[in-house]
PDB file of C-alpha atoms in Angstrom:
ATOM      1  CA  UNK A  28       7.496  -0.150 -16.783  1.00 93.00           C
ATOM      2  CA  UNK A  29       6.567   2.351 -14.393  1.00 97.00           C
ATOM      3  CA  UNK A  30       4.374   5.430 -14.981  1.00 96.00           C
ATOM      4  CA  UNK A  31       6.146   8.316 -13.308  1.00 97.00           C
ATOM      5  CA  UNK A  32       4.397  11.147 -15.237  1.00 94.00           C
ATOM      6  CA  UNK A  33       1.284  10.357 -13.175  1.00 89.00           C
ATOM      7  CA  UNK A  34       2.241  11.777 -10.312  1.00 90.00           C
ATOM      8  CA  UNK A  35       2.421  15.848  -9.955  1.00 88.00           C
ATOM      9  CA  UNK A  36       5.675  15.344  -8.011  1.00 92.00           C
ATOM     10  CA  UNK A  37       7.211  12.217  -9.673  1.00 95.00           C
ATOM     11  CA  UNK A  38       6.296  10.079  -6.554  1.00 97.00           C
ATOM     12  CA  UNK A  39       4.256   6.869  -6.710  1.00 98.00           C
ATOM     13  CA  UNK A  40       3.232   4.194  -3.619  1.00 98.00           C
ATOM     14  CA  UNK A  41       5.421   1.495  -2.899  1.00 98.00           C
ATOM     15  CA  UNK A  42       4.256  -1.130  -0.551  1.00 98.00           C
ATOM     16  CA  UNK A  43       7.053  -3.338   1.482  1.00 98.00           C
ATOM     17  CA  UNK A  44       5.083  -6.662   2.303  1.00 98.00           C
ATOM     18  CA  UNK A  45       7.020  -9.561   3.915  1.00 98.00           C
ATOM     19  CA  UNK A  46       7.465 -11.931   1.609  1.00 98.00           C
ATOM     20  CA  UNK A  47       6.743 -15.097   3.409  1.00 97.00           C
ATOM     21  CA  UNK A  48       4.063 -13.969   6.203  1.00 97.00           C
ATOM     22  CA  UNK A  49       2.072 -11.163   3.597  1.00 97.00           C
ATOM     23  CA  UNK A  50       2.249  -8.762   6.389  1.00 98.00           C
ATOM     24  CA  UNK A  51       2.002  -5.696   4.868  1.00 98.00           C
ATOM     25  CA  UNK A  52       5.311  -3.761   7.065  1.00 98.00           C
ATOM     26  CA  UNK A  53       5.364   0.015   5.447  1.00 98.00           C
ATOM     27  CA  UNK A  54       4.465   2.500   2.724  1.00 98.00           C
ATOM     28  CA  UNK A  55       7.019   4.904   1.197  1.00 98.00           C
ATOM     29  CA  UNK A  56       7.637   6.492  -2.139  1.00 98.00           C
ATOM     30  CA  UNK A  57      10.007   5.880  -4.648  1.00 98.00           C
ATOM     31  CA  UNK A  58      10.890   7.795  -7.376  1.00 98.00           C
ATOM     32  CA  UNK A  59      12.600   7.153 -10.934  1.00 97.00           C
ATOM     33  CA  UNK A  60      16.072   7.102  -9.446  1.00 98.00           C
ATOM     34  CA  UNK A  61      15.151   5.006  -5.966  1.00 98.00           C
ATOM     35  CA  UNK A  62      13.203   2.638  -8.604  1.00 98.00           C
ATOM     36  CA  UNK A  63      16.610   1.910 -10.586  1.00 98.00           C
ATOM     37  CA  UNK A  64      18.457   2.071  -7.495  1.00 98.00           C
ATOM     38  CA  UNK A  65      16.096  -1.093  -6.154  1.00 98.00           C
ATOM     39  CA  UNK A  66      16.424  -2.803  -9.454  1.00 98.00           C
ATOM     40  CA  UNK A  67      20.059  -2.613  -9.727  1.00 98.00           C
ATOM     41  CA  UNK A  68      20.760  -3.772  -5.848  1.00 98.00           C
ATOM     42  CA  UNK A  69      18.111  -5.873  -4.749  1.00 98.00           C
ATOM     43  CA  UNK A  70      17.595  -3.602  -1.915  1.00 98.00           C
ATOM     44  CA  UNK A  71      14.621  -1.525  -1.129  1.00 98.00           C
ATOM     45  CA  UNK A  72      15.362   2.120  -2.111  1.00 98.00           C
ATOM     46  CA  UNK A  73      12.674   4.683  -1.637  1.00 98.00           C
ATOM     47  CA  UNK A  74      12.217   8.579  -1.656  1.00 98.00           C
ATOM     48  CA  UNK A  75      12.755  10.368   1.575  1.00 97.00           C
ATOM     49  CA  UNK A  76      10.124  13.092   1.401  1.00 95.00           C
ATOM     50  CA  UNK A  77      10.559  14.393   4.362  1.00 93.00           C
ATOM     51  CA  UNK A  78      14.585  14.766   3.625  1.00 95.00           C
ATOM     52  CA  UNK A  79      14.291  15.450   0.078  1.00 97.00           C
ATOM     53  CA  UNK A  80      16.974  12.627  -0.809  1.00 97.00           C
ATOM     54  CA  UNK A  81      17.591   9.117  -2.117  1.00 98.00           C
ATOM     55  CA  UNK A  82      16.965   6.340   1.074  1.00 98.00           C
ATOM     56  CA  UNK A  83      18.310   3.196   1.194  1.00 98.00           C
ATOM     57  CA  UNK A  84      16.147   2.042   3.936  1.00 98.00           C
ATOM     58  CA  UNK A  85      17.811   0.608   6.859  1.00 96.00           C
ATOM     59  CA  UNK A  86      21.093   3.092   6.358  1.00 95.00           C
ATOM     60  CA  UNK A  87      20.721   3.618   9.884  1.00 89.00           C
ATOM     61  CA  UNK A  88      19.917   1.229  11.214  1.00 87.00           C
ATOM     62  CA  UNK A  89      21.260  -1.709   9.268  1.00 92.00           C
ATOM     63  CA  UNK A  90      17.854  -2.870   8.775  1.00 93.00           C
ATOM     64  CA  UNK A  91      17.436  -2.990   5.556  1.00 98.00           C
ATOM     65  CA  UNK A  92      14.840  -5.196   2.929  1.00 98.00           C
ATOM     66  CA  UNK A  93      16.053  -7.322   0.713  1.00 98.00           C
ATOM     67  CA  UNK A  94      13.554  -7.607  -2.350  1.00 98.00           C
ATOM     68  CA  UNK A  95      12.411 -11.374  -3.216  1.00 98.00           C
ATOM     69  CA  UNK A  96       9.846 -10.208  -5.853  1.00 98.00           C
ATOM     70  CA  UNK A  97       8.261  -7.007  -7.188  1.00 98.00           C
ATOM     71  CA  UNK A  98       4.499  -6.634  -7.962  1.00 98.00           C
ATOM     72  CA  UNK A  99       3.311  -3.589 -10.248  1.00 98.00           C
ATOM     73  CA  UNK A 100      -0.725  -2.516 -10.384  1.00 98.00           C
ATOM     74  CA  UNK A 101      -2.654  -2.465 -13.300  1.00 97.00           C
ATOM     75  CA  UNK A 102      -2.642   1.453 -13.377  1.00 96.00           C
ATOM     76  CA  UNK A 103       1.611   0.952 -13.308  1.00 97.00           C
ATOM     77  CA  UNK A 104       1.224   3.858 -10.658  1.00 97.00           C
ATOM     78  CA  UNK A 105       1.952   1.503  -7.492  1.00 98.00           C
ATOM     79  CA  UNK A 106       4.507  -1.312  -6.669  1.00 98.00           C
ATOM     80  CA  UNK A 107       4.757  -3.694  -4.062  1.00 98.00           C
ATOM     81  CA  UNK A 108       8.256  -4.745  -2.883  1.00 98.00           C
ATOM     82  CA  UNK A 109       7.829  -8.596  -1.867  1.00 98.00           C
ATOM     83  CA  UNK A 110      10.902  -8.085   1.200  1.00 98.00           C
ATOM     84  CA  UNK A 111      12.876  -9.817   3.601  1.00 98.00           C
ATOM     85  CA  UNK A 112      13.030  -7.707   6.393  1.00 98.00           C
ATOM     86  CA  UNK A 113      16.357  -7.182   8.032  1.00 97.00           C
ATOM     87  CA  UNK A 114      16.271  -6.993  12.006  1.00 94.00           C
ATOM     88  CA  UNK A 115      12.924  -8.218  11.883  1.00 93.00           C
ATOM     89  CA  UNK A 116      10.854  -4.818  12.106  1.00 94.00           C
ATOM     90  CA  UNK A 117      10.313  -2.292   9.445  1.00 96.00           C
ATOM     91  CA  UNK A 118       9.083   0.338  11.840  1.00 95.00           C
ATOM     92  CA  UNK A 119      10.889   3.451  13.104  1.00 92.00           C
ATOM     93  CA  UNK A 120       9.299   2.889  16.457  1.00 93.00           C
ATOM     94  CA  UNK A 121      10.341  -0.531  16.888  1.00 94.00           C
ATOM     95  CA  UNK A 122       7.959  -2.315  16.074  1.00 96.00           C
ATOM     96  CA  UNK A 123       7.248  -4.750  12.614  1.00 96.00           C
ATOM     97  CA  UNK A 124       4.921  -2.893  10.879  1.00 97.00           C
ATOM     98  CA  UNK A 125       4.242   0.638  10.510  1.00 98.00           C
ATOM     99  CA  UNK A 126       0.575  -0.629  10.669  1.00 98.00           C
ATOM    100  CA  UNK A 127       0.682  -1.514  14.220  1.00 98.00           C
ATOM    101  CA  UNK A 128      -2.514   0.409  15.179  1.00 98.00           C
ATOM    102  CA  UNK A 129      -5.672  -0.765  14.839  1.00 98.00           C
ATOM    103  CA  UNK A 130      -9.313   1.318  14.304  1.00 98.00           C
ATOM    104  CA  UNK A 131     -11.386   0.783  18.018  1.00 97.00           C
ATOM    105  CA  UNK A 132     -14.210   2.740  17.531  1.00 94.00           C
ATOM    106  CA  UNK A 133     -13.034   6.420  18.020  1.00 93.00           C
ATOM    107  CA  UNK A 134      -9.240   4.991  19.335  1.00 96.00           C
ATOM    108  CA  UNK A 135      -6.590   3.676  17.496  1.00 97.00           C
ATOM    109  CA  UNK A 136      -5.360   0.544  20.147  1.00 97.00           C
ATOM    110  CA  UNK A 137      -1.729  -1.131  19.497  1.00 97.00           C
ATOM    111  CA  UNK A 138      -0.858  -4.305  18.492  1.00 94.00           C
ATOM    112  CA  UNK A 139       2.615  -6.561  18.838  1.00 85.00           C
ATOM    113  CA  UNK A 140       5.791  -5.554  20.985  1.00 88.00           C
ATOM    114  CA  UNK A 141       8.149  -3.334  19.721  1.00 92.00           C
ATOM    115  CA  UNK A 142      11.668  -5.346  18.615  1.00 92.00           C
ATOM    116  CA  UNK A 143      14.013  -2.758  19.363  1.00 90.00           C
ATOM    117  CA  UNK A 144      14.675   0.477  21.246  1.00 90.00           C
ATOM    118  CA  UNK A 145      14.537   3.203  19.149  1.00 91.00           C
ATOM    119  CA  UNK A 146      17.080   5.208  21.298  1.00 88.00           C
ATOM    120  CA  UNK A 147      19.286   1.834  20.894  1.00 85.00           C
ATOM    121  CA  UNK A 148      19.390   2.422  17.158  1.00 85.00           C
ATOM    122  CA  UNK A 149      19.208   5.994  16.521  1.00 85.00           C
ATOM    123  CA  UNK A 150      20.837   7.152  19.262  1.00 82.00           C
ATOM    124  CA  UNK A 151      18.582   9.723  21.377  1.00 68.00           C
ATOM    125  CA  UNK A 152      17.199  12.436  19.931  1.00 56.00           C
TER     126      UNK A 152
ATOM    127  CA  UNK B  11      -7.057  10.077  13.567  1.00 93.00           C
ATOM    128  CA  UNK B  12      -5.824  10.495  10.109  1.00 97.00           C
ATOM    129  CA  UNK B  13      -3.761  13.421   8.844  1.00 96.00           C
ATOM    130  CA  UNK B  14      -5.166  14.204   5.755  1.00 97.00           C
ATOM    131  CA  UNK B  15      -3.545  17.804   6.162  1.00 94.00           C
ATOM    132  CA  UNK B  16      -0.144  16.084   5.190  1.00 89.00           C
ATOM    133  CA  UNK B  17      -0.950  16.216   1.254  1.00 90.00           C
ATOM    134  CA  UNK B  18      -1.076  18.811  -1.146  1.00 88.00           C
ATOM    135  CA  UNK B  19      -4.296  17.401  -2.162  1.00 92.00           C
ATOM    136  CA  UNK B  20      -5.817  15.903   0.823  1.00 95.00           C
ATOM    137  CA  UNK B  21      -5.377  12.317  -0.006  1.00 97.00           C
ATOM    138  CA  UNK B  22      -3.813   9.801   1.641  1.00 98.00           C
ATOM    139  CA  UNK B  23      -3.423   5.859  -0.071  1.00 98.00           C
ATOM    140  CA  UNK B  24      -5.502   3.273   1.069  1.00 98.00           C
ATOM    141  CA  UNK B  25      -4.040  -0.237   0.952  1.00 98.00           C
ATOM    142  CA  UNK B  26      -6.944  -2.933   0.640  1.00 98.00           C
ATOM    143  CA  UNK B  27      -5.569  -6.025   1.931  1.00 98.00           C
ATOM    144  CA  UNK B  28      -7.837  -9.823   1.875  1.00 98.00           C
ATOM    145  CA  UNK B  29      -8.381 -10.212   5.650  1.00 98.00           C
ATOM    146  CA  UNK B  30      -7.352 -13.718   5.425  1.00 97.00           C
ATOM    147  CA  UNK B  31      -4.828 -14.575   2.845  1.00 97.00           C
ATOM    148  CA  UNK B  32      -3.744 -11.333   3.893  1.00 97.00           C
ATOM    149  CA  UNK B  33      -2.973 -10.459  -0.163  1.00 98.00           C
ATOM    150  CA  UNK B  34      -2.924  -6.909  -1.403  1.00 98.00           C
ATOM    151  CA  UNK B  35      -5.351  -6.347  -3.884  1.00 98.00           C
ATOM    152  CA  UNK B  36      -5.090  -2.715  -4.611  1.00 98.00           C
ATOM    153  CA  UNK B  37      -4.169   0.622  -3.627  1.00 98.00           C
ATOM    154  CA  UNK B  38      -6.778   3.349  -3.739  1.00 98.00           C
ATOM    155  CA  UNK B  39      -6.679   7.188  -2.595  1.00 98.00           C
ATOM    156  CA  UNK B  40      -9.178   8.601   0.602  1.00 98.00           C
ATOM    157  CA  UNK B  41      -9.893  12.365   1.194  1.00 98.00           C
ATOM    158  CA  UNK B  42     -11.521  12.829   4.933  1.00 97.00           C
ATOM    159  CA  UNK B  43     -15.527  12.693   2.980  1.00 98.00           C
ATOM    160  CA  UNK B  44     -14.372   8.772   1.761  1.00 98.00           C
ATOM    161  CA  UNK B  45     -12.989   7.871   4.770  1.00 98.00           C
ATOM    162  CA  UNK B  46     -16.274   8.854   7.258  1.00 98.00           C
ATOM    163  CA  UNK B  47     -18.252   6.967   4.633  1.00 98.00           C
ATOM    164  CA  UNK B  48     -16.239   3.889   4.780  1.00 98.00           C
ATOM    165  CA  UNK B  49     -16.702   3.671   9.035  1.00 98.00           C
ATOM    166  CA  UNK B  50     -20.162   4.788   9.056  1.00 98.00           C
ATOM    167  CA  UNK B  51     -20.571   2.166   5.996  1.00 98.00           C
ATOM    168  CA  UNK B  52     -18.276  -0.545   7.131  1.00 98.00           C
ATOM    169  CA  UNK B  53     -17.672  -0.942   2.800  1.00 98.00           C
ATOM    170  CA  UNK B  54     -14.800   0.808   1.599  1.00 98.00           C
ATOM    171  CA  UNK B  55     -15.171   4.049  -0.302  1.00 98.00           C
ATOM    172  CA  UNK B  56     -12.078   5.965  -1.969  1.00 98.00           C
ATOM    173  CA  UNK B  57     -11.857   9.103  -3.811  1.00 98.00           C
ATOM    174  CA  UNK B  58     -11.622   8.366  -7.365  1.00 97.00           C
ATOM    175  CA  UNK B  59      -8.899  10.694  -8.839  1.00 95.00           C
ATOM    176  CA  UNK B  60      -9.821  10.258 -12.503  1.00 93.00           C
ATOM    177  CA  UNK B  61     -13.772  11.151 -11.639  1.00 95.00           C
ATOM    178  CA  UNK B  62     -13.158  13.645  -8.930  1.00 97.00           C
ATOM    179  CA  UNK B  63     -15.990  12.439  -6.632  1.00 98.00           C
ATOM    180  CA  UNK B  64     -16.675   9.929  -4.339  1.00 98.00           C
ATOM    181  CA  UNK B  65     -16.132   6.313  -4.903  1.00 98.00           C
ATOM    182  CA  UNK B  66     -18.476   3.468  -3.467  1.00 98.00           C
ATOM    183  CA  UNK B  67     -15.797   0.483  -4.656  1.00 98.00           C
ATOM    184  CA  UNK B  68     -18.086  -2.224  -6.152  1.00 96.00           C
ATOM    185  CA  UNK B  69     -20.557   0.472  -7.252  1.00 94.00           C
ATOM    186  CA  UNK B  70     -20.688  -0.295 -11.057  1.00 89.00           C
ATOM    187  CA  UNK B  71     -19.956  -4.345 -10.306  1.00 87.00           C
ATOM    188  CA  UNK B  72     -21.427  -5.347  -6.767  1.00 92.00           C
ATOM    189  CA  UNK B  73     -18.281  -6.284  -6.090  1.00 93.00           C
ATOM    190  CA  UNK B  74     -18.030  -4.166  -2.948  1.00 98.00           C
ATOM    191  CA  UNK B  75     -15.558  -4.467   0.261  1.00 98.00           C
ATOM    192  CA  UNK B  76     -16.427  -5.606   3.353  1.00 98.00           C
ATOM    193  CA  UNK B  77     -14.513  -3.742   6.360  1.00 98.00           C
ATOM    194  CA  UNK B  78     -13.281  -6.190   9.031  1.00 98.00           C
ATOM    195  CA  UNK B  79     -10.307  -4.028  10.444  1.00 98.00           C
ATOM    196  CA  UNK B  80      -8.538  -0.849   9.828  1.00 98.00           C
ATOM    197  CA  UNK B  81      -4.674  -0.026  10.546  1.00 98.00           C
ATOM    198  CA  UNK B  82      -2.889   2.659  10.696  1.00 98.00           C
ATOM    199  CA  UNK B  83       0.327   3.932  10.416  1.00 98.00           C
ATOM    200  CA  UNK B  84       2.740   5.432  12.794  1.00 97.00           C
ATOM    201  CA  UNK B  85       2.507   8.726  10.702  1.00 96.00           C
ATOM    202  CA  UNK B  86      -1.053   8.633  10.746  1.00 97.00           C
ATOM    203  CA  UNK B  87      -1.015   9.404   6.469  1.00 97.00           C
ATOM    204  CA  UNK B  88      -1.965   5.650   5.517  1.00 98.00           C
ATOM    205  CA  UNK B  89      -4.380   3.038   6.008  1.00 98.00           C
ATOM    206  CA  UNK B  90      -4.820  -0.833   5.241  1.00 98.00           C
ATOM    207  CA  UNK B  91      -8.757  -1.604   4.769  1.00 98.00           C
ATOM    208  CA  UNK B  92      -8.507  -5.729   5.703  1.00 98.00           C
ATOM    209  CA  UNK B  93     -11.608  -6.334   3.578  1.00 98.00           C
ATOM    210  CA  UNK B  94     -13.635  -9.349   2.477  1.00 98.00           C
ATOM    211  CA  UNK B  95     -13.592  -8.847  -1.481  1.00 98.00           C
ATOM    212  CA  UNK B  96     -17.272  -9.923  -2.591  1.00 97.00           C
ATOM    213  CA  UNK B  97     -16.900 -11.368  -5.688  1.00 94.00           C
ATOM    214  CA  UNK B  98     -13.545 -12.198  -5.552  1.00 93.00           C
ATOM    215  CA  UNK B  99     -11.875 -10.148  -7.668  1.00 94.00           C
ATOM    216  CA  UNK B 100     -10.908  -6.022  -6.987  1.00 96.00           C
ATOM    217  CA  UNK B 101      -8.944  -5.227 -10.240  1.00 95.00           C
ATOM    218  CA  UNK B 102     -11.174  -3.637 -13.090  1.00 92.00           C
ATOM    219  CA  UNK B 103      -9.459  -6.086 -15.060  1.00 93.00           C
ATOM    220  CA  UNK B 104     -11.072  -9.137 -13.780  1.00 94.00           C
ATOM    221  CA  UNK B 105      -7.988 -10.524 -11.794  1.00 96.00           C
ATOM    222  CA  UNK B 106      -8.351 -11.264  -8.440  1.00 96.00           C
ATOM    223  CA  UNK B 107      -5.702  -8.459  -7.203  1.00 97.00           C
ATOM    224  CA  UNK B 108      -4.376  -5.590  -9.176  1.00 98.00           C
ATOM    225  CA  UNK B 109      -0.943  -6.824  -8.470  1.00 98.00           C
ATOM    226  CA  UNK B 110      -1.354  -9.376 -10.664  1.00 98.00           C
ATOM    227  CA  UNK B 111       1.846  -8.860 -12.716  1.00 98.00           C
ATOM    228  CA  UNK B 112       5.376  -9.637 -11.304  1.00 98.00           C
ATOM    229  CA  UNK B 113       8.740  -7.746 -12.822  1.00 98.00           C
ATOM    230  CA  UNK B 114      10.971 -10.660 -14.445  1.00 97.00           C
ATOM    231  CA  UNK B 115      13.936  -8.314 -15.664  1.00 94.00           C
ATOM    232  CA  UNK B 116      12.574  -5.791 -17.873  1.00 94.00           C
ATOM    233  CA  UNK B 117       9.408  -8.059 -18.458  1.00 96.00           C
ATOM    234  CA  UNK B 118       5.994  -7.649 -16.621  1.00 97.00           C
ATOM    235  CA  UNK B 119       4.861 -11.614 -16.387  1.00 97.00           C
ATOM    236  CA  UNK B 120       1.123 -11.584 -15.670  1.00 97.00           C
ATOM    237  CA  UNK B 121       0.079 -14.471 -12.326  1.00 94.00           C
ATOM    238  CA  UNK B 122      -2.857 -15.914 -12.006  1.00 85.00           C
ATOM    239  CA  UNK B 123      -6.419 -16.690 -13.778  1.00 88.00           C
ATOM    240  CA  UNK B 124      -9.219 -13.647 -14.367  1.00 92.00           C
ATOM    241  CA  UNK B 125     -12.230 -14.284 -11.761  1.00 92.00           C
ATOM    242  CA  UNK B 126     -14.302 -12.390 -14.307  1.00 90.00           C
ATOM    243  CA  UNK B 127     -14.687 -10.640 -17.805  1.00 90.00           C
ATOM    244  CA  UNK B 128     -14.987  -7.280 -17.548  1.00 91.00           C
ATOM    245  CA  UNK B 129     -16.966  -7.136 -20.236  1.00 88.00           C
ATOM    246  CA  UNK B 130     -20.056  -8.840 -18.587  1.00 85.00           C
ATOM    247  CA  UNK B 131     -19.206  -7.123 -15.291  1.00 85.00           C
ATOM    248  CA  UNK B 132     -19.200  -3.517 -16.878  1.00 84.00           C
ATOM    249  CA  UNK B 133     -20.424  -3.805 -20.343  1.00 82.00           C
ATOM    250  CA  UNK B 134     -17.970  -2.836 -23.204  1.00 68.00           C
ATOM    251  CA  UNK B 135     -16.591   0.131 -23.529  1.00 56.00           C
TER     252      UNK B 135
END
């Protein structure tokens, strides 16, 4: 269903949109084993890259996505988890959406209030 | 403002979102050349990985996109284009989105009417 030869490293896109509002919330990878993991629980799995490992997103922080619906491109090289978004915000920062910065000429200017305190989740660091 | 340096190739995915409806309708690939062209443009240009060169989207079929805003993410390695799709439809397929098929167990169950035939748009192939 999905074309993971495609990809030099086995990696392809997936998009986590919220399923009611649209808002696009992140971008992470999945591979073979994070895509079966997703299908089989109904929860967002992707590919930590920086961690080299399996990540069920939210195992931290308890915020995980539930998956209403999954979308797949026309190359079958992207996906598009259709989420419920545990917590409320997606972001490691705190706040919704990864995208929370938006192009101002030569500045990138911030949008929305963060939801939570990082250092309330993840402990300091 | 971007971080192109964080690939192995230079490219980072593009997400272009309708401005309004605020659907995804496809996911593209930017090197740093694509991405000066798309804000000195304000029309979205990608890197096309199967041609190796630059990609003016809408270049064979008018249907170009219109910037209206630019996110991006807290890792500074990808970018929503929220674009006004002329024509209507982004996939090469005709459909309105490239996301136009949803994953019904092991099924892919294609949504939605094509805008256009491809065909006409790009001549047969």
């Amino acid at each position: 269903m999905l074309n993971f030869a495609k990809s030099a490293d086995g990696l392809l896109p997936a998009i986590a949109q919220d399923y009611e509002t649209r808002e696009v919330l992140m971008l992470a990878y999945i591979n073979e084993l994070s895509w079966q993991k997703t299908l089989e629980t109904g929860t967002a799995h992707y590919w930590s890259r920086s961690r080299q490992k399996l990540w069920l997103k939210g195992e931290s922080s308890g915020h995980v996505q539930k998956i209403h619906d999954i979308l797949v491109d026309c190359d079958e090289d992207t996906v598009i988890f259709l989420v419920e978004q545990v917590g409320g915000a997606a972001c490691h920062t705190g706040h919704r959406s990864c995208f929370h910065r938006k192009v101002q000429g030569s500045e990138l200017i911030t949008e929305g209030e963060k939801l939570f305190d990082p250092e309330m989740v993840y402990g300091k660091k």
